[in-house]
XYZ file of N, CA, C and O in Angstrom:
572
model
N 18.123 94.848 -112.100
C 17.311 93.813 -111.513
C 16.456 94.413 -110.400
O 16.947 95.107 -109.529
N 15.188 94.149 -110.430
C 14.266 94.645 -109.411
C 14.135 93.617 -108.290
O 14.039 92.426 -108.542
N 14.170 94.118 -107.078
C 13.992 93.254 -105.920
C 12.594 93.471 -105.358
O 12.099 94.590 -105.329
N 11.973 92.423 -104.919
C 10.651 92.520 -104.323
C 10.809 92.731 -102.828
O 10.775 91.789 -102.044
N 11.057 93.987 -102.456
C 11.275 94.328 -101.048
C 10.143 95.207 -100.570
O 9.622 96.030 -101.315
N 9.757 95.072 -99.318
C 8.684 95.927 -98.798
C 9.159 97.362 -98.644
O 10.341 97.624 -98.428
N 8.227 98.287 -98.752
C 8.557 99.683 -98.499
C 8.690 99.880 -96.992
O 8.312 99.012 -96.200
N 9.206 101.026 -96.596
C 9.297 101.333 -95.164
C 7.933 101.231 -94.503
O 7.791 100.689 -93.411
N 6.912 101.757 -95.176
C 5.569 101.749 -94.594
C 5.048 100.321 -94.420
O 4.454 99.987 -93.398
N 5.262 99.472 -95.405
C 4.801 98.081 -95.307
C 5.534 97.339 -94.198
O 4.939 96.579 -93.443
N 6.816 97.576 -94.084
C 7.598 96.923 -93.041
C 7.184 97.404 -91.652
O 7.070 96.612 -90.712
N 6.914 98.697 -91.526
C 6.484 99.230 -90.237
C 5.110 98.685 -89.858
O 4.850 98.371 -88.701
N 4.231 98.548 -90.829
C 2.907 97.977 -90.566
C 3.024 96.527 -90.098
O 2.342 96.099 -89.166
N 3.918 95.774 -90.728
C 4.118 94.376 -90.361
C 4.574 94.237 -88.905
O 4.172 93.314 -88.202
N 5.411 95.151 -88.449
C 5.939 95.079 -87.086
C 5.157 95.951 -86.103
O 5.588 96.173 -84.975
N 4.010 96.494 -86.525
C 3.127 97.296 -85.683
C 3.821 98.527 -85.097
O 3.704 98.834 -83.918
N 4.545 99.213 -85.955
C 5.233 100.447 -85.586
C 4.547 101.592 -86.329
O 4.329 101.501 -87.530
N 4.185 102.653 -85.624
C 3.512 103.752 -86.318
C 4.255 105.087 -86.238
O 3.812 106.072 -86.778
N 5.403 105.126 -85.558
C 6.205 106.344 -85.466
C 7.546 106.108 -86.149
O 8.333 105.270 -85.724
N 7.784 106.848 -87.237
C 9.012 106.712 -88.005
C 9.968 107.807 -87.548
O 9.704 108.988 -87.736
N 11.060 107.422 -86.919
C 12.042 108.391 -86.418
C 12.950 108.834 -87.558
O 14.146 108.573 -87.584
N 12.381 109.518 -88.493
C 13.058 109.991 -89.685
C 12.111 110.979 -90.356
O 10.935 111.018 -90.018
N 12.553 111.754 -91.272
C 13.865 111.850 -91.895
C 14.817 112.748 -91.102
O 14.388 113.568 -90.305
N 16.097 112.581 -91.349
C 17.122 113.434 -90.750
C 17.161 114.752 -91.497
O 17.411 114.782 -92.688
N 16.899 115.846 -90.810
C 16.739 117.144 -91.467
C 17.879 118.118 -91.209
O 17.786 119.274 -91.589
N 18.924 117.692 -90.553
C 20.031 118.618 -90.304
C 20.830 118.845 -91.582
O 20.763 118.080 -92.534
N 21.594 119.887 -91.584
C 22.378 120.308 -92.737
C 23.785 119.726 -92.639
O 24.361 119.668 -91.555
N 24.345 119.300 -93.770
C 25.750 118.873 -93.794
C 26.612 120.101 -93.518
O 26.689 121.000 -94.340
N 27.224 120.155 -92.353
C 28.096 121.281 -92.013
C 29.536 120.851 -91.859
O 30.450 121.589 -92.147
N 29.723 119.664 -91.344
C 31.054 119.174 -91.017
C 31.203 117.784 -91.616
O 30.395 116.902 -91.334
N 32.231 117.546 -92.425
C 32.387 116.227 -93.048
C 32.653 115.110 -92.039
O 32.520 113.941 -92.362
N 33.003 115.461 -90.814
C 33.276 114.450 -89.794
C 32.060 114.129 -88.925
O 32.155 113.325 -88.005
N 30.929 114.762 -89.222
C 29.717 114.492 -88.441
C 29.318 113.030 -88.614
O 29.226 112.517 -89.732
N 29.078 112.356 -87.520
C 28.786 110.931 -87.554
C 27.432 110.571 -88.135
O 27.137 109.411 -88.342
N 26.575 111.548 -88.397
C 25.247 111.249 -88.934
C 25.020 111.829 -90.321
O 23.877 111.906 -90.782
N 26.038 112.232 -91.023
C 25.849 112.805 -92.357
C 25.153 111.838 -93.305
O 24.456 112.264 -94.220
N 25.311 110.550 -93.097
C 24.653 109.579 -93.974
C 23.127 109.647 -93.839
O 22.404 109.202 -94.728
N 22.614 110.223 -92.755
C 21.168 110.345 -92.561
C 20.621 111.642 -93.149
O 19.415 111.772 -93.323
N 21.485 112.608 -93.399
C 21.038 113.917 -93.832
C 21.137 114.030 -95.347
O 21.874 113.312 -95.997
N 20.392 114.979 -95.928
C 20.256 115.044 -97.381
C 21.226 115.968 -98.090
O 21.700 115.654 -99.168
N 21.512 117.138 -97.534
C 22.226 118.127 -98.329
C 22.791 119.250 -97.465
O 22.499 119.353 -96.285
N 23.571 120.107 -98.121
C 24.023 121.354 -97.512
C 23.006 122.459 -97.758
O 23.092 123.528 -97.181
N 22.050 122.206 -98.629
C 21.044 123.192 -99.012
C 19.772 122.988 -98.183
O 19.140 121.928 -98.265
N 19.372 123.983 -97.388
C 18.198 123.798 -96.540
C 16.891 123.641 -97.312
O 15.994 122.931 -96.867
N 16.769 124.264 -98.474
C 15.535 124.137 -99.259
C 15.413 122.726 -99.831
O 14.353 122.103 -99.763
N 16.514 122.190 -100.352
C 16.498 120.818 -100.867
C 16.228 119.825 -99.740
O 15.391 118.927 -99.866
N 16.913 119.994 -98.623
C 16.706 119.112 -97.464
C 15.264 119.175 -96.987
O 14.637 118.140 -96.737
N 14.720 120.375 -96.866
C 13.345 120.536 -96.406
C 12.331 119.926 -97.361
O 11.369 119.288 -96.942
N 12.564 120.085 -98.657
C 11.637 119.546 -99.653
C 11.659 118.020 -99.662
O 10.607 117.376 -99.679
N 12.845 117.432 -99.626
C 12.949 115.968 -99.586
C 12.329 115.437 -98.301
O 11.552 114.473 -98.317
N 12.645 116.060 -97.180
C 12.083 115.633 -95.909
C 10.571 115.764 -95.873
O 9.870 114.899 -95.337
N 10.052 116.830 -96.465
C 8.603 117.025 -96.530
C 7.955 115.908 -97.336
O 6.941 115.332 -96.923
N 8.535 115.577 -98.482
C 7.961 114.529 -99.337
C 7.963 113.171 -98.627
O 6.979 112.433 -98.676
N 9.068 112.831 -97.978
C 9.121 111.577 -97.213
C 8.072 111.570 -96.109
O 7.372 110.578 -95.894
N 7.962 112.674 -95.405
C 7.042 112.750 -94.272
C 5.591 112.677 -94.706
O 4.777 112.006 -94.068
N 5.240 113.353 -95.795
C 3.871 113.317 -96.300
C 3.562 111.920 -96.835
O 2.459 111.404 -96.664
N 4.544 111.271 -97.462
C 4.353 109.887 -97.910
C 4.062 108.965 -96.739
O 3.200 108.088 -96.815
N 4.760 109.164 -95.638
C 4.510 108.361 -94.432
C 3.117 108.654 -93.889
O 2.377 107.732 -93.517
N 2.739 109.929 -93.861
C 1.417 110.321 -93.376
C 0.310 109.694 -94.226
O -0.701 109.230 -93.699
N 0.517 109.632 -95.532
C -0.458 109.011 -96.428
C -0.639 107.518 -96.144
O -1.680 106.949 -96.436
N 0.374 106.897 -95.579
C 0.300 105.469 -95.230
C -0.137 105.255 -93.781
O -0.103 104.148 -93.271
N -0.507 106.337 -93.100
C -0.982 106.223 -91.727
C 0.112 106.221 -90.680
O -0.112 105.840 -89.537
N 1.308 106.680 -91.055
C 2.431 106.711 -90.121
C 2.706 108.145 -89.690
O 2.394 109.095 -90.394
N 3.323 108.285 -88.542
C 3.755 109.593 -88.067
C 5.259 109.677 -88.297
O 6.009 108.834 -87.814
N 5.692 110.669 -89.051
C 7.116 110.905 -89.257
C 7.598 111.911 -88.222
O 6.898 112.874 -87.921
N 8.766 111.671 -87.678
C 9.364 112.573 -86.692
C 10.708 113.055 -87.218
O 11.733 112.422 -86.990
N 10.721 114.163 -87.975
C 11.991 114.692 -88.471
C 12.953 114.948 -87.319
O 12.552 115.354 -86.241
N 14.209 114.691 -87.581
C 15.216 114.807 -86.526
C 16.438 115.526 -87.055
O 16.612 115.631 -88.256
N 17.249 116.000 -86.281
C 17.339 116.257 -84.861
C 17.151 117.739 -84.694
O 18.033 118.495 -85.041
N 16.017 118.130 -84.199
C 15.637 119.534 -84.070
C 16.309 120.113 -82.839
O 15.940 119.768 -81.728
N 17.198 120.912 -82.930
C 17.903 121.551 -84.037
C 19.372 121.694 -83.645
O 19.721 121.518 -82.494
N 20.191 122.017 -84.630
C 21.616 122.307 -84.451
C 22.430 121.096 -83.999
O 23.380 121.233 -83.247
N 22.097 119.921 -84.466
C 22.847 118.712 -84.116
C 24.019 118.574 -85.083
O 23.817 118.371 -86.269
N 25.243 118.707 -84.590
C 26.374 118.601 -85.507
C 27.512 117.716 -85.018
O 28.577 117.715 -85.610
N 27.301 116.959 -83.967
C 28.320 115.996 -83.562
C 27.696 114.926 -82.685
O 26.659 115.135 -82.069
N 28.313 113.759 -82.648
C 27.809 112.645 -81.853
C 28.582 112.472 -80.549
O 28.030 112.061 -79.550
N 29.874 112.777 -80.554
C 30.672 112.672 -79.339
C 30.294 113.788 -78.384
O 30.238 114.950 -78.777
N 30.000 113.450 -77.143
C 29.626 114.441 -76.132
C 28.478 115.327 -76.604
O 28.471 116.531 -76.392
N 27.514 114.717 -77.259
C 26.449 115.519 -77.857
C 25.545 116.213 -76.849
O 24.876 117.172 -77.186
N 25.507 115.749 -75.612
C 24.679 116.428 -74.625
C 25.375 117.661 -74.052
O 24.759 118.435 -73.332
N 26.621 117.858 -74.386
C 27.347 119.020 -73.883
C 27.671 120.025 -74.955
O 28.354 121.010 -74.701
N 27.171 119.819 -76.174
C 27.511 120.682 -77.301
C 26.649 121.927 -77.306
O 25.441 121.861 -77.106
N 27.283 123.055 -77.523
C 26.583 124.318 -77.704
C 27.176 124.978 -78.940
O 28.121 125.743 -78.859
N 26.640 124.651 -80.130
C 27.236 125.168 -81.359
C 27.143 126.685 -81.444
O 26.149 127.277 -81.012
N 28.186 127.292 -81.974
C 28.192 128.741 -82.168
C 27.599 129.044 -83.531
O 28.044 128.527 -84.542
N 26.587 129.880 -83.562
C 26.036 130.353 -84.820
C 25.263 131.631 -84.565
O 24.771 131.868 -83.462
N 25.177 132.441 -85.597
C 24.430 133.687 -85.479
C 22.941 133.402 -85.641
O 22.552 132.348 -86.153
N 22.123 134.345 -85.227
C 20.678 134.181 -85.391
C 20.312 134.062 -86.871
O 19.450 133.264 -87.246
N 20.993 134.824 -87.725
C 20.715 134.761 -89.157
C 20.998 133.369 -89.702
O 20.195 132.808 -90.434
N 22.146 132.797 -89.352
C 22.472 131.450 -89.807
C 21.460 130.429 -89.275
O 21.030 129.537 -89.988
N 21.069 130.586 -88.022
C 20.094 129.678 -87.443
C 18.777 129.700 -88.200
O 18.215 128.660 -88.522
N 18.292 130.890 -88.505
C 16.999 131.019 -89.193
C 17.071 130.644 -90.671
O 16.187 129.963 -91.184
N 18.086 131.117 -91.380
C 18.142 130.944 -92.828
C 18.688 129.603 -93.269
O 18.391 129.153 -94.377
N 19.496 128.952 -92.447
C 20.112 127.693 -92.868
C 19.681 126.534 -91.986
O 19.117 125.555 -92.453
N 19.934 126.632 -90.705
C 19.721 125.486 -89.819
C 18.244 125.148 -89.617
O 17.874 123.981 -89.575
N 17.391 126.143 -89.458
C 15.975 125.890 -89.173
C 15.083 125.882 -90.408
O 13.946 125.434 -90.353
N 15.581 126.367 -91.538
C 14.770 126.484 -92.753
C 14.246 125.127 -93.227
O 13.088 125.005 -93.616
N 15.076 124.095 -93.198
C 14.639 122.765 -93.650
C 13.490 122.256 -92.781
O 12.509 121.708 -93.293
N 13.601 122.438 -91.469
C 12.526 122.017 -90.575
C 11.248 122.806 -90.856
O 10.151 122.251 -90.855
N 11.381 124.102 -91.113
C 10.221 124.934 -91.382
C 9.476 124.435 -92.624
O 8.254 124.316 -92.614
N 10.216 124.122 -93.673
C 9.592 123.626 -94.907
C 8.839 122.330 -94.642
O 7.694 122.153 -95.058
N 9.466 121.414 -93.933
C 8.821 120.125 -93.648
C 7.619 120.290 -92.722
O 6.585 119.650 -92.919
N 7.725 121.135 -91.704
C 6.622 121.309 -90.755
C 5.410 121.955 -91.413
O 4.279 121.593 -91.123
N 5.649 122.912 -92.271
C 4.523 123.614 -92.868
C 3.832 122.779 -93.933
O 2.618 122.738 -93.979
N 4.573 122.150 -94.815
C 4.038 121.252 -95.846
C 2.783 121.801 -96.511
O 1.852 121.064 -96.793
N 2.751 123.095 -96.746
C 1.544 123.731 -97.271
C 1.218 123.283 -98.687
O 0.084 123.445 -99.135
N 2.168 122.709 -99.377
C 1.933 122.228 -100.735
C 0.803 121.200 -100.774
O 0.113 121.052 -101.767
N 0.608 120.478 -99.681
C -0.375 119.403 -99.644
C -1.608 119.734 -98.816
O -2.443 118.869 -98.613
N -1.723 120.946 -98.331
C -2.901 121.311 -97.547
C -4.142 121.345 -98.430
O -4.093 121.786 -99.577
N -5.238 120.878 -97.885
C -6.533 120.980 -98.543
C -7.518 121.540 -97.519
O -7.177 121.740 -96.360
N -8.747 121.751 -97.948
C -9.766 122.232 -97.014
C -10.050 121.198 -95.931
O -10.373 121.542 -94.804
N -9.918 119.912 -96.270
C -10.214 118.843 -95.321
C -9.007 118.412 -94.492
O -9.156 117.771 -93.469
N -7.819 118.718 -94.953
C -6.635 118.157 -94.288
C -5.490 119.159 -94.203
O -5.148 119.800 -95.185
N -4.898 119.263 -93.024
C -3.679 120.023 -92.822
C -2.535 119.016 -92.908
O -2.442 118.109 -92.082
N -1.697 119.138 -93.909
C -0.665 118.129 -94.158
C 0.589 118.325 -93.330
O 1.601 117.695 -93.588
N 0.547 119.189 -92.346
C 1.724 119.395 -91.507
C 2.097 118.156 -90.715
O 1.318 117.209 -90.600
N 3.288 118.146 -90.175
C 3.791 116.971 -89.465
C 3.248 116.865 -88.054
O 2.846 117.838 -87.447
N 3.255 115.654 -87.534
C 2.696 115.379 -86.216
C 3.752 115.065 -85.167
O 3.438 114.915 -84.005
N 5.014 114.908 -85.567
C 6.062 114.541 -84.624
C 7.356 115.271 -84.906
O 7.547 115.837 -85.976
N 8.250 115.241 -83.928
C 9.588 115.796 -84.083
C 10.496 115.139 -83.048
O 10.050 114.801 -81.948
N 11.739 114.903 -83.417
C 12.730 114.393 -82.469
C 13.723 115.514 -82.208
O 14.316 116.059 -83.141
N 13.883 115.873 -80.956
C 14.791 116.966 -80.621
C 16.223 116.458 -80.498
O 16.471 115.268 -80.376
N 17.148 117.394 -80.522
C 18.561 117.059 -80.347
C 18.941 117.248 -78.883
O 18.161 117.760 -78.083
N 20.156 116.848 -78.551
C 20.672 117.047 -77.199
C 21.518 118.310 -77.095
O 22.074 118.588 -76.050
N 21.654 119.046 -78.196
C 22.523 120.216 -78.183
C 21.887 121.363 -77.401
O 20.748 121.281 -76.944
N 22.652 122.429 -77.259
C 22.205 123.600 -76.497
C 22.271 124.841 -77.374
O 23.037 124.905 -78.318
N 21.448 125.798 -77.011
C 21.558 127.137 -77.584
C 21.982 128.004 -76.414
O 21.179 128.300 -75.529
N 23.254 128.336 -76.399
C 23.813 128.981 -75.216
C 23.753 127.984 -74.067
O 24.108 126.836 -74.225
N 23.224 128.396 -72.913
C 23.156 127.480 -71.774
C 21.876 126.637 -71.730
O 21.720 125.789 -70.863
N 20.946 126.863 -72.670
C 19.637 126.202 -72.625
C 19.607 125.000 -73.558
O 19.949 125.106 -74.740
N 19.176 123.861 -73.054
C 19.084 122.653 -73.874
C 17.915 122.780 -74.845
O 16.823 123.193 -74.474
N 18.165 122.397 -76.112
C 17.143 122.518 -77.150
C 15.890 121.733 -76.783
O 14.769 122.200 -76.965
N 16.053 120.544 -76.225
C 14.875 119.726 -75.902
C 14.003 120.367 -74.830
O 12.817 120.081 -74.741
N 14.545 121.280 -74.039
C 13.737 121.971 -73.035
C 12.975 123.154 -73.627
O 12.010 123.630 -73.035
N 13.404 123.623 -74.800
C 12.728 124.735 -75.448
C 11.435 124.300 -76.105
O 10.539 125.087 -76.328
N 11.341 123.040 -76.459
C 10.183 122.540 -77.197
C 9.097 122.128 -76.223
O 9.137 121.074 -75.626
N 8.112 122.998 -76.032
C 7.030 122.707 -75.097
C 5.670 122.767 -75.759
O 4.675 122.440 -75.146
N 5.611 123.152 -77.020
C 4.339 123.277 -77.725
C 3.790 121.899 -78.092
O 4.546 120.995 -78.414
N 2.480 121.725 -78.093
C 1.920 120.442 -78.501
C 2.071 120.191 -79.997
O 1.906 119.078 -80.454
N 2.386 121.210 -80.769
C 2.567 121.064 -82.206
C 3.732 121.924 -82.651
O 3.832 123.074 -82.242
N 4.622 121.400 -83.514
C 5.745 122.228 -83.971
C 5.296 123.438 -84.785
O 6.047 124.338 -85.004
N 4.044 123.458 -85.214
C 3.545 124.571 -86.002
C 2.965 125.672 -85.136
O 2.611 126.716 -85.627
N 2.808 125.451 -83.840
C 2.245 126.480 -82.961
C 3.289 127.520 -82.605
O 4.427 127.280 -82.496
């Protein structure tokens, strides 16, 4: 049975919202993570591709998608005090790869349009003693 329900874009337009705080781009690492229902997969390429498609679809409807939680978000309890342990290789090849795929979105680039994303939601986690949200100072995640 088909339901006549509005799409996310139609609903956001109705309520005059233009920033979509989604998709969730973190990797399933821990089955007890409180946000696994928002994330797509354990595979960073699959997660990045799905997130890219959702984000470009939102962009086509005039919305700004803000993939979240950049980066290394793996727990909800005491999340502002978390400093996950991971190697640089794991960070680059697994944790950040999905975000890279979504941010670049080169599959949809044309001469007239750069299909990269316009927003990002940072996490409260830390890399060592430095908070991730303080590391993000660029006006564009692609810079």
